[in-house]
PDB file of N, CA and C in Angstrom:
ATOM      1  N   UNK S   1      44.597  -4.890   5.069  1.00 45.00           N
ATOM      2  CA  UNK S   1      44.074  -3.851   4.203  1.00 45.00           C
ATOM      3  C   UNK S   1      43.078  -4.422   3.208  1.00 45.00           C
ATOM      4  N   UNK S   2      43.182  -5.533   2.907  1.00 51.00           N
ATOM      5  CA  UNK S   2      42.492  -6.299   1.715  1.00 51.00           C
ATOM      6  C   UNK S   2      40.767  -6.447   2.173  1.00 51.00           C
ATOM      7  N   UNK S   3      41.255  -6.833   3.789  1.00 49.00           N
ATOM      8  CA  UNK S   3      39.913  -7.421   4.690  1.00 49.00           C
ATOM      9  C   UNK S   3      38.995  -6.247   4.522  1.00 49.00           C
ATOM     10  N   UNK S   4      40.195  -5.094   4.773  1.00 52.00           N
ATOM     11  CA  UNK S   4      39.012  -3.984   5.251  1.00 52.00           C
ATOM     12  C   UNK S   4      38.266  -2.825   3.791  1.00 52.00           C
ATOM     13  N   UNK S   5      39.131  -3.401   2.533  1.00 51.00           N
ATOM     14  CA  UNK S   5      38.615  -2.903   1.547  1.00 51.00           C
ATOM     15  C   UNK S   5      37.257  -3.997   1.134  1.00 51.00           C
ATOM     16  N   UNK S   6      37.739  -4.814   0.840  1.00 51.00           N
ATOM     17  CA  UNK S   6      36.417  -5.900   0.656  1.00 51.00           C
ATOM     18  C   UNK S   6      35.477  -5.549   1.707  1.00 51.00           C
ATOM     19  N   UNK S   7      35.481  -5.439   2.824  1.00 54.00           N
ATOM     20  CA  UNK S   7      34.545  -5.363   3.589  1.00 54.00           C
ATOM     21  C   UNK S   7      33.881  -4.238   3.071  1.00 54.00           C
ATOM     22  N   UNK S   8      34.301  -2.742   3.397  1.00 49.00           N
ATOM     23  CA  UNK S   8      34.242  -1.571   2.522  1.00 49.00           C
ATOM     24  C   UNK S   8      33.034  -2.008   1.282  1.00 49.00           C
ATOM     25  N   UNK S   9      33.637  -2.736   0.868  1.00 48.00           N
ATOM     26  CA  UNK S   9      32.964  -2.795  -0.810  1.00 48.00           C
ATOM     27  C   UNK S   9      31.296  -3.374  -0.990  1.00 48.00           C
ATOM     28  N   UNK S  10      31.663  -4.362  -0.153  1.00 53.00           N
ATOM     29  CA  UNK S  10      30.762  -5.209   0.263  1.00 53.00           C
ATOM     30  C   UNK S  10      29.537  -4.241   0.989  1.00 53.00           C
ATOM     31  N   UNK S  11      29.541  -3.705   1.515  1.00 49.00           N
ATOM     32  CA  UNK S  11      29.024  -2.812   2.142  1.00 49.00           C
ATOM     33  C   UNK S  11      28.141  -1.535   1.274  1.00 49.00           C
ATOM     34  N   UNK S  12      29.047  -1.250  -0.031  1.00 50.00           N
ATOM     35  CA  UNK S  12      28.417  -0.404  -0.814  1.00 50.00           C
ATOM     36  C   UNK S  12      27.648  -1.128  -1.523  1.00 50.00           C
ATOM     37  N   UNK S  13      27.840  -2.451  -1.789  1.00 48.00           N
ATOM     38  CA  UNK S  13      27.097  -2.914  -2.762  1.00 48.00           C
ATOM     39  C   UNK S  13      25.662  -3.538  -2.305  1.00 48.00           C
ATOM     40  N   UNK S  14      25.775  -3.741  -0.654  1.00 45.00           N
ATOM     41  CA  UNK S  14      24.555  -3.888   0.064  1.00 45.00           C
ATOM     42  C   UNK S  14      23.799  -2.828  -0.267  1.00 45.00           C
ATOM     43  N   UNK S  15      24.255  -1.630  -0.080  1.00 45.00           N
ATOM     44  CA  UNK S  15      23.550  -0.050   0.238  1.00 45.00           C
ATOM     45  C   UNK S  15      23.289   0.105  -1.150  1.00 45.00           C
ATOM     46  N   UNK S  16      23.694  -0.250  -2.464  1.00 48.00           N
ATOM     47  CA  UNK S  16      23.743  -0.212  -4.074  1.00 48.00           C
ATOM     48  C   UNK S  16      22.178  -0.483  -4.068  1.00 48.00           C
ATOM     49  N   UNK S  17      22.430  -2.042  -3.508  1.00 50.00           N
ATOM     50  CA  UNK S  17      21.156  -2.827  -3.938  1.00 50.00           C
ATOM     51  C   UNK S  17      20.041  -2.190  -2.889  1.00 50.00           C
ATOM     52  N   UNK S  18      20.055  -1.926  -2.041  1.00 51.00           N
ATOM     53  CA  UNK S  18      19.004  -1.186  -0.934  1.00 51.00           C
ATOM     54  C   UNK S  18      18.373   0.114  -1.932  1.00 51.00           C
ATOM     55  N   UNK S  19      19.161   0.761  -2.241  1.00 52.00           N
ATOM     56  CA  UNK S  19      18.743   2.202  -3.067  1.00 52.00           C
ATOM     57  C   UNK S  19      18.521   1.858  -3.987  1.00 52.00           C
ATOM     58  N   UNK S  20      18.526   0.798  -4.856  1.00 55.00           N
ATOM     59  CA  UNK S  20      18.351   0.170  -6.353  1.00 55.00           C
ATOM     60  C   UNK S  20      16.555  -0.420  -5.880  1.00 55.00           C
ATOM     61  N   UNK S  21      16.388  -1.121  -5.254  1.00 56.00           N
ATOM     62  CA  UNK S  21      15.179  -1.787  -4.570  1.00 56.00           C
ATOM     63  C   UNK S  21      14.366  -0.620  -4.351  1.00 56.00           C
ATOM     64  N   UNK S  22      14.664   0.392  -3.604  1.00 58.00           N
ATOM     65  CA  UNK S  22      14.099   1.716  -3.091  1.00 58.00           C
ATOM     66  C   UNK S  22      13.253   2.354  -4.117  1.00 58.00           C
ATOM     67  N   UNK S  23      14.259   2.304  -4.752  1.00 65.00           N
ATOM     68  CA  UNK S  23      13.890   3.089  -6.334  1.00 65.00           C
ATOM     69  C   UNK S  23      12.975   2.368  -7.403  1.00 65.00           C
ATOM     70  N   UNK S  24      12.863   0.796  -7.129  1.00 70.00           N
ATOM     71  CA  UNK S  24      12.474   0.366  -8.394  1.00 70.00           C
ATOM     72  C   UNK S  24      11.071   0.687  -7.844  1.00 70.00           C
ATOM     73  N   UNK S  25      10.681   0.344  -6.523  1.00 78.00           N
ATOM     74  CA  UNK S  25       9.600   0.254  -6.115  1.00 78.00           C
ATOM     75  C   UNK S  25       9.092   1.194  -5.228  1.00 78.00           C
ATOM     76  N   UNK S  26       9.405   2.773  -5.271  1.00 82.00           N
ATOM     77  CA  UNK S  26       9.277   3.816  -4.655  1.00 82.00           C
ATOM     78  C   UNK S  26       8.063   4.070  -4.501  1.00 82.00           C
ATOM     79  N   UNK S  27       7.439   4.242  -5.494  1.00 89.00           N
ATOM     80  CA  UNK S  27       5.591   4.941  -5.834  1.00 89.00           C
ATOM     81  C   UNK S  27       4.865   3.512  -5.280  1.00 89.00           C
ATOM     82  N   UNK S  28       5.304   2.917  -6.138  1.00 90.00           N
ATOM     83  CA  UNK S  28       4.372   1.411  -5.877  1.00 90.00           C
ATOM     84  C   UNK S  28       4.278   1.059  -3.969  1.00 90.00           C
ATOM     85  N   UNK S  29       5.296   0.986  -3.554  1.00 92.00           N
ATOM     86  CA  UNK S  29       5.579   0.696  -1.935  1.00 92.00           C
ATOM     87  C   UNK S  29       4.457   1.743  -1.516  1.00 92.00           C
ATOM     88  N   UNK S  30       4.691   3.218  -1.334  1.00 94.00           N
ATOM     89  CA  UNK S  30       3.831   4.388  -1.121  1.00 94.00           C
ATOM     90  C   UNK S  30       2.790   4.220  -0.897  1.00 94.00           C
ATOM     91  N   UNK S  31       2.428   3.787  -2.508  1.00 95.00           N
ATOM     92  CA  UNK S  31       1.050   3.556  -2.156  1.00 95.00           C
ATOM     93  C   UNK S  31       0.554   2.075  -1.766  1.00 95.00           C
ATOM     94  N   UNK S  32       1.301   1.418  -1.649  1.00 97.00           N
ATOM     95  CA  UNK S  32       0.770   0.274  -0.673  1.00 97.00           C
ATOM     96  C   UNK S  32       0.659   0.160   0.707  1.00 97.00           C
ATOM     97  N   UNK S  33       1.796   1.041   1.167  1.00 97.00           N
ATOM     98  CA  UNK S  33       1.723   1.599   2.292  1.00 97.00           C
ATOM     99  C   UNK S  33       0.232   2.173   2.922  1.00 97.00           C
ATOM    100  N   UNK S  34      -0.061   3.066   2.277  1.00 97.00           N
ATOM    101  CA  UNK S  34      -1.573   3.770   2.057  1.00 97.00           C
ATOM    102  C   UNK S  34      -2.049   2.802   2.335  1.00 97.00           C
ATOM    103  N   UNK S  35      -2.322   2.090   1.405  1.00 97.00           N
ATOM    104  CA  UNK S  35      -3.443   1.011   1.416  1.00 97.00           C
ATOM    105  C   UNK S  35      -3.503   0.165   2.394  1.00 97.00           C
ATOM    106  N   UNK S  36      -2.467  -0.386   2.882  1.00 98.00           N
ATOM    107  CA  UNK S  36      -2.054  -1.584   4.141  1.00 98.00           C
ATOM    108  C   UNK S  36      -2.897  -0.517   5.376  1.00 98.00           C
ATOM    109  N   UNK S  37      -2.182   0.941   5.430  1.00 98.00           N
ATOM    110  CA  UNK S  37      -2.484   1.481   6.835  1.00 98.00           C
ATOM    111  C   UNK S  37      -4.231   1.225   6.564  1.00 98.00           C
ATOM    112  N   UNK S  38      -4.537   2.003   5.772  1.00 97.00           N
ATOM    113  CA  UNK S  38      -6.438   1.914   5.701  1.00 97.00           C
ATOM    114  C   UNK S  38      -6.742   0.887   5.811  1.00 97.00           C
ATOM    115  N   UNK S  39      -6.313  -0.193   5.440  1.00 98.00           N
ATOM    116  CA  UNK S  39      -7.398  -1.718   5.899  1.00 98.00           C
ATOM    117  C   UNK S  39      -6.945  -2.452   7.145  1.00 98.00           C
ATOM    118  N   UNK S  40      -5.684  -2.071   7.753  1.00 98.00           N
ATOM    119  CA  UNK S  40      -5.273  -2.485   9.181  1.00 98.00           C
ATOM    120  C   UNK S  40      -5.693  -1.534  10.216  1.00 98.00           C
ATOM    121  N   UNK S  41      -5.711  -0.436   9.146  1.00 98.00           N
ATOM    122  CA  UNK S  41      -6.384   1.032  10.724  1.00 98.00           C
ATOM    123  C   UNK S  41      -7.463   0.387  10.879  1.00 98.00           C
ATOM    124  N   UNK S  42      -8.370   0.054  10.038  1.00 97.00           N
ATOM    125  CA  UNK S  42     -10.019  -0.619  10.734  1.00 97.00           C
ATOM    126  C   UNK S  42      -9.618  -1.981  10.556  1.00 97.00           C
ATOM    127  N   UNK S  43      -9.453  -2.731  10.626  1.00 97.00           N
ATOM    128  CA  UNK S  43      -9.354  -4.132  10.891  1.00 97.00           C
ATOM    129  C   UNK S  43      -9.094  -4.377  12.563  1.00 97.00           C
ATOM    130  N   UNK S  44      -7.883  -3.219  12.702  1.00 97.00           N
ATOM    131  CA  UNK S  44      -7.548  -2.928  14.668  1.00 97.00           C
ATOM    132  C   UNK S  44      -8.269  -2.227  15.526  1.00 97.00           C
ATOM    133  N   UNK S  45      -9.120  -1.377  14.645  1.00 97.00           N
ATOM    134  CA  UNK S  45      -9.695  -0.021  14.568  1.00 97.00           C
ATOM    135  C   UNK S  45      -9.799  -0.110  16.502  1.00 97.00           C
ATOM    136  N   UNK S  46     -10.496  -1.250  16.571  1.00 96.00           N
ATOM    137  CA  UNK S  46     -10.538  -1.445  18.659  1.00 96.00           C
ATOM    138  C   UNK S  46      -9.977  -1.246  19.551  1.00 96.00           C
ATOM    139  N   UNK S  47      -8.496  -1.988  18.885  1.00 95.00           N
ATOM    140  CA  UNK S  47      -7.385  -1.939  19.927  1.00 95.00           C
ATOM    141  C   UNK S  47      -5.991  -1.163  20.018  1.00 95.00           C
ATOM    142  N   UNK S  48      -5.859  -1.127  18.050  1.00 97.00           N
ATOM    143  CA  UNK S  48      -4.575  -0.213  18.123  1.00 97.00           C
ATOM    144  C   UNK S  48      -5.069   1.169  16.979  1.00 97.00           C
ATOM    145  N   UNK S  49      -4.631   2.616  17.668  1.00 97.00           N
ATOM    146  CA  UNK S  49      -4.824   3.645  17.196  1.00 97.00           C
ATOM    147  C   UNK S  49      -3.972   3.727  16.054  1.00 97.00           C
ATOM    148  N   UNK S  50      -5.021   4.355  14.944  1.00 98.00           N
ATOM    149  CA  UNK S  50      -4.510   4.654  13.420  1.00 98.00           C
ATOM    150  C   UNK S  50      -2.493   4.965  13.341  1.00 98.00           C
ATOM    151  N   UNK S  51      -2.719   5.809  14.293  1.00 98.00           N
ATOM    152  CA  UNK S  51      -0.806   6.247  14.613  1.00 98.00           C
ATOM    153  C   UNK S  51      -0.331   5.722  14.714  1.00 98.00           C
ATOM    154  N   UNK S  52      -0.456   4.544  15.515  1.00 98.00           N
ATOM    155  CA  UNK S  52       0.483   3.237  15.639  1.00 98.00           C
ATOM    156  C   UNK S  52       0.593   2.027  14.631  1.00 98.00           C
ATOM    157  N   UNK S  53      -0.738   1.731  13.744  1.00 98.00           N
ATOM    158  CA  UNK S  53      -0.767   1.117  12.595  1.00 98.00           C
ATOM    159  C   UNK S  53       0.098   1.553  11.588  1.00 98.00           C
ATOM    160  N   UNK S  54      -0.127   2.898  10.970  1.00 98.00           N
ATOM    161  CA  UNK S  54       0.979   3.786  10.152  1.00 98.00           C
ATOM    162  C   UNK S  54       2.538   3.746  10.580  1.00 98.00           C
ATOM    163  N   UNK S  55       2.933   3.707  11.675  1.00 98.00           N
ATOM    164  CA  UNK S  55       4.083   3.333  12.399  1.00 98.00           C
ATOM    165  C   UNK S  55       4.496   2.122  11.951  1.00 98.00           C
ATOM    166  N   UNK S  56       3.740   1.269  12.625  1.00 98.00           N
ATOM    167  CA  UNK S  56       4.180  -0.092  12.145  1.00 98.00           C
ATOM    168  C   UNK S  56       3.889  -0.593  10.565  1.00 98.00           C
ATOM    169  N   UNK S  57       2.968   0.185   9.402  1.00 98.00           N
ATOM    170  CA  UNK S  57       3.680  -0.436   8.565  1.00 98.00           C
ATOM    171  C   UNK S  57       4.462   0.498   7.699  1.00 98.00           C
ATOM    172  N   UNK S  58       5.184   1.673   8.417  1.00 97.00           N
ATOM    173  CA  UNK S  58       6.579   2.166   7.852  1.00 97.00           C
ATOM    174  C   UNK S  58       7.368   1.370   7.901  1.00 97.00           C
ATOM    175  N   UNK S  59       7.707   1.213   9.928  1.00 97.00           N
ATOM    176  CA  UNK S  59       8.814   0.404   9.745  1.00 97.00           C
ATOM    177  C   UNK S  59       8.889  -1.261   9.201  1.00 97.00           C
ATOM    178  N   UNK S  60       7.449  -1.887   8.556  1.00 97.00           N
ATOM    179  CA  UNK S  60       7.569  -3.342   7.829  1.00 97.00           C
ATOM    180  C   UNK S  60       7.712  -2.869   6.606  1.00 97.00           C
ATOM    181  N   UNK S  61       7.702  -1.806   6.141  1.00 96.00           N
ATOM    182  CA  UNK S  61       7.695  -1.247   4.517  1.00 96.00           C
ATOM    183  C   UNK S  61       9.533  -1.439   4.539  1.00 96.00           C
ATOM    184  N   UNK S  62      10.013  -0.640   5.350  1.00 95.00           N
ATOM    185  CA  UNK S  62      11.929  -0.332   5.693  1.00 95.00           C
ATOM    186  C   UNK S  62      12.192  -1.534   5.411  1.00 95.00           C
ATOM    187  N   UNK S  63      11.508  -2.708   6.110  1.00 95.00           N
ATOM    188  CA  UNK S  63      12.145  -4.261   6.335  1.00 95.00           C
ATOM    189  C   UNK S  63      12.218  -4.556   4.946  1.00 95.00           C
ATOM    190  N   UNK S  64      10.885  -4.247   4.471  1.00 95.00           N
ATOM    191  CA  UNK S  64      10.590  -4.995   3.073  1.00 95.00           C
ATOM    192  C   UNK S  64      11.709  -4.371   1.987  1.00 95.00           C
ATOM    193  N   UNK S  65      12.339  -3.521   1.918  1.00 93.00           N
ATOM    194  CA  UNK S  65      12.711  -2.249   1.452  1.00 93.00           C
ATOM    195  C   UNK S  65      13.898  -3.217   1.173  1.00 93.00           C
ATOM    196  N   UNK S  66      14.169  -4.390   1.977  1.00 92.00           N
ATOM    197  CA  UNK S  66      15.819  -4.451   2.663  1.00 92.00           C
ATOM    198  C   UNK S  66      15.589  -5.619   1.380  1.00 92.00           C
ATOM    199  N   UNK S  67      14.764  -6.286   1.005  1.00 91.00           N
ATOM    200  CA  UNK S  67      14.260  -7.460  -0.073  1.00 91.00           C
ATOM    201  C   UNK S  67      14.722  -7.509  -1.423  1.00 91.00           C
ATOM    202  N   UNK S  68      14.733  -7.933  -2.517  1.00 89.00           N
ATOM    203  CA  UNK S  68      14.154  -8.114  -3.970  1.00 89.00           C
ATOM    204  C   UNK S  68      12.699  -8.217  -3.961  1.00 89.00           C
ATOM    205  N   UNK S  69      11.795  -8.071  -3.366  1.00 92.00           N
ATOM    206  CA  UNK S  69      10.436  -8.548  -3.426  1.00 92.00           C
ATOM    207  C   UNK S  69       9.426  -7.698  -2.486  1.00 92.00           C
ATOM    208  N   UNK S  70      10.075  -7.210  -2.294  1.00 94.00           N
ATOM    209  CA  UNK S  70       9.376  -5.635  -1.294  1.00 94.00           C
ATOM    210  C   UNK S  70       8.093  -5.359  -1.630  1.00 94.00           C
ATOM    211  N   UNK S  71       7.047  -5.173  -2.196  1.00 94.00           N
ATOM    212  CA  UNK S  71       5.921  -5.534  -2.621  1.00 94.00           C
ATOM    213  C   UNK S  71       5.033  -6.820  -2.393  1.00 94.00           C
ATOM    214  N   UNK S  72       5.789  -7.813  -2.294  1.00 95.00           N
ATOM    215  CA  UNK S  72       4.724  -9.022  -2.131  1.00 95.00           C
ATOM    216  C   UNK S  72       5.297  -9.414  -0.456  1.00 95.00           C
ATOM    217  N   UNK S  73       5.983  -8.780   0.256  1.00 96.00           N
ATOM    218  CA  UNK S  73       6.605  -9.278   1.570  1.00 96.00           C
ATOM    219  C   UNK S  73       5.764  -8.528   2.725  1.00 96.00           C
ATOM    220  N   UNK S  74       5.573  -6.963   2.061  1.00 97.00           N
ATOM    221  CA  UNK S  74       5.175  -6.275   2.550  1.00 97.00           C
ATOM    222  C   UNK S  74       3.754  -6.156   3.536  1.00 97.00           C
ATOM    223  N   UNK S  75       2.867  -7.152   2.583  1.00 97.00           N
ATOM    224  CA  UNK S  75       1.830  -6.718   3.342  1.00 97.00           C
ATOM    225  C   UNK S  75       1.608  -8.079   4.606  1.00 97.00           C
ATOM    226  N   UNK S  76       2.686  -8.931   4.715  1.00 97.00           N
ATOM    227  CA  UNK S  76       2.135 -10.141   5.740  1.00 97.00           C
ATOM    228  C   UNK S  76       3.316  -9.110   6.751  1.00 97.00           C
ATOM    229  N   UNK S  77       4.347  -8.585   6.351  1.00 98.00           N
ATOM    230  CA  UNK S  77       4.934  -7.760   7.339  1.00 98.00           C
ATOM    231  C   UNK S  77       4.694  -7.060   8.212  1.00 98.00           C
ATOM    232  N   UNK S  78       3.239  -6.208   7.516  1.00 98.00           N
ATOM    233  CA  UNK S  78       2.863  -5.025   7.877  1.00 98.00           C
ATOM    234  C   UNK S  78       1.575  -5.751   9.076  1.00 98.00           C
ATOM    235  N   UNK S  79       0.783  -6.940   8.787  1.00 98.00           N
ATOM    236  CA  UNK S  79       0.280  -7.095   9.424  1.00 98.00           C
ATOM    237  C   UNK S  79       0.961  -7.859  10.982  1.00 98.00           C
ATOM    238  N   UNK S  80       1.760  -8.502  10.638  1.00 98.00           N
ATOM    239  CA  UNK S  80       3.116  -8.851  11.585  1.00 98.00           C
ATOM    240  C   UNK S  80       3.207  -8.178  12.831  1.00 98.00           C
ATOM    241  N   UNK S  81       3.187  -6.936  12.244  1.00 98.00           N
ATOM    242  CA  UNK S  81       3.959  -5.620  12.938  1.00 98.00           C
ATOM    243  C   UNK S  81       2.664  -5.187  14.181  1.00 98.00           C
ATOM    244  N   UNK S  82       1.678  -4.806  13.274  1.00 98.00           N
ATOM    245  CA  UNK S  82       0.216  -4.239  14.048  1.00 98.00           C
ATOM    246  C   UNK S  82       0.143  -5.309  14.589  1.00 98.00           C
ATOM    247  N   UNK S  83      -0.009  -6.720  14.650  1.00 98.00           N
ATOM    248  CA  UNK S  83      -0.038  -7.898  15.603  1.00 98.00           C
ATOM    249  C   UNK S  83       0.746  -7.617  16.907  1.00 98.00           C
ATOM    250  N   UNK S  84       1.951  -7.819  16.463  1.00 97.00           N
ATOM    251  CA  UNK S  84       3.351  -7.549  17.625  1.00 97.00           C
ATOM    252  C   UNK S  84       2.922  -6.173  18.464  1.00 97.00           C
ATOM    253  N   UNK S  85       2.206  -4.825  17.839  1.00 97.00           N
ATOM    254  CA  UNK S  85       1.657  -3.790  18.751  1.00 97.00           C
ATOM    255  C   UNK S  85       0.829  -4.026  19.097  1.00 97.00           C
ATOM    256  N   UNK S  86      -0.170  -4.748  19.086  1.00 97.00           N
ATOM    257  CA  UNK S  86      -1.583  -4.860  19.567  1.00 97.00           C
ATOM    258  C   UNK S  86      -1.381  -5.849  20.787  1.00 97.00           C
ATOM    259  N   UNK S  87      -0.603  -6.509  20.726  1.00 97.00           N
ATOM    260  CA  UNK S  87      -0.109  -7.546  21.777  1.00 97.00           C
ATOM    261  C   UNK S  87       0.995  -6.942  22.859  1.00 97.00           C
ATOM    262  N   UNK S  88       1.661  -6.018  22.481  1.00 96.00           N
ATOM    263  CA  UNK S  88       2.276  -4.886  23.205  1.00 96.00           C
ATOM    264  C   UNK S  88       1.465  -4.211  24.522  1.00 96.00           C
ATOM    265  N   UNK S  89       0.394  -3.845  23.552  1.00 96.00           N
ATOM    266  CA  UNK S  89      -0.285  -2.720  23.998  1.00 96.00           C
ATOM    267  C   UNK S  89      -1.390  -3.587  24.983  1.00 96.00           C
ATOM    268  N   UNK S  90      -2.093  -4.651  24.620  1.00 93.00           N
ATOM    269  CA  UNK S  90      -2.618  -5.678  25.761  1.00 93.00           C
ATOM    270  C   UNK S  90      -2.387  -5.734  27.028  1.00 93.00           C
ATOM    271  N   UNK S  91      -0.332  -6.308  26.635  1.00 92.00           N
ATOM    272  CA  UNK S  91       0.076  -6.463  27.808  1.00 92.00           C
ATOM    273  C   UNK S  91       0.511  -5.521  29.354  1.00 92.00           C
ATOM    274  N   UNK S  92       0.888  -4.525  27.957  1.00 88.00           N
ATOM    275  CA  UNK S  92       0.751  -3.143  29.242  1.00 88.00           C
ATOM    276  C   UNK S  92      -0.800  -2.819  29.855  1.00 88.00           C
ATOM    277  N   UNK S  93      -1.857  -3.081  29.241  1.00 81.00           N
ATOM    278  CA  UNK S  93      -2.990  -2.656  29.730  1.00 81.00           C
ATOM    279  C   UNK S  93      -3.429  -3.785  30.989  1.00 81.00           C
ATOM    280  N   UNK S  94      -3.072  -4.743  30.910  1.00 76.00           N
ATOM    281  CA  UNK S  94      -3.280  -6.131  31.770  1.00 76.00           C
ATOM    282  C   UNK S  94      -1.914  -5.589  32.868  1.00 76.00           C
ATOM    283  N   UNK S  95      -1.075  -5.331  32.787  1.00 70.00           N
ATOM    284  CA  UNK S  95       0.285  -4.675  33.712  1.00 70.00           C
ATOM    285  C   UNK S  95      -0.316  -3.762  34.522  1.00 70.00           C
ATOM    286  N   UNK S  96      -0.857  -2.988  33.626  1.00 70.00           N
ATOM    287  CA  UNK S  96      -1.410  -0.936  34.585  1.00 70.00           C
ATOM    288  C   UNK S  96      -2.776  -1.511  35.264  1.00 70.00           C
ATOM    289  N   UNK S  97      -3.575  -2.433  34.789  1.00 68.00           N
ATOM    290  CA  UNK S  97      -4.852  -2.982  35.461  1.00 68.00           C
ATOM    291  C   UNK S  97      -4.644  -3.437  36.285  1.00 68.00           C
ATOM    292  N   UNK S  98      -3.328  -4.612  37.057  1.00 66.00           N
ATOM    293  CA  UNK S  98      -2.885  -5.125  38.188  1.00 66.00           C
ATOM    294  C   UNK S  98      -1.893  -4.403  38.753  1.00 66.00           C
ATOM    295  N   UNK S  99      -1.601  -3.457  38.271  1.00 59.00           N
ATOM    296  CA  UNK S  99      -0.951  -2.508  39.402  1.00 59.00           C
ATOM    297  C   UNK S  99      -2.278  -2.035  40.356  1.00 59.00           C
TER     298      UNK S  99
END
């Protein structure tokens, strides 16, 4: 019972600090978000579509989210992410070309 209350606890206080982080840096993240998608939408502008940039840096914003430092993690994340899709999206195009 002890295991599974501590565990329990432990658990809220992860999710404490997640929504505490969320909050400190709500507006600020937002609009960095903004900003990351606009200079990675044209930086990829060639290979990966605006939709999929915005995609990927939601879900590196979530990652960052998970931090103390969510703001300064964010934007090598975000480019991380559009990397990892653009290299995605390559490989399927090199796949459907040799089919």
């Amino acid at each position: 019972m002890i295991t599974s209350t501590t565990s329990f606890l432990r658990s809220q206080h992860i999710t404490t600090e997640y929504t505490a982080s969320s909050a400190r840096y709500g507006n600020e993240l937002r609009e960095l978000e903004e900003l990351l998608s606009g200079r990675l939408s044209a930086e990829w502008r060639h290979t990966v579509p605006a939709v999929l940039v915005r995609r990927a840096v939601r879900e590196a914003s979530e990652i960052a989210r998970s931090t103390d430092f969510a703001p300064l993690f964010l934007p090598e994340l975000a480019a991380e992410q559009v990397r990892r899709v653009s290299t995605a999206l390559e490989e399927t195009s090199s796949y459907v070309e040799a089919a």
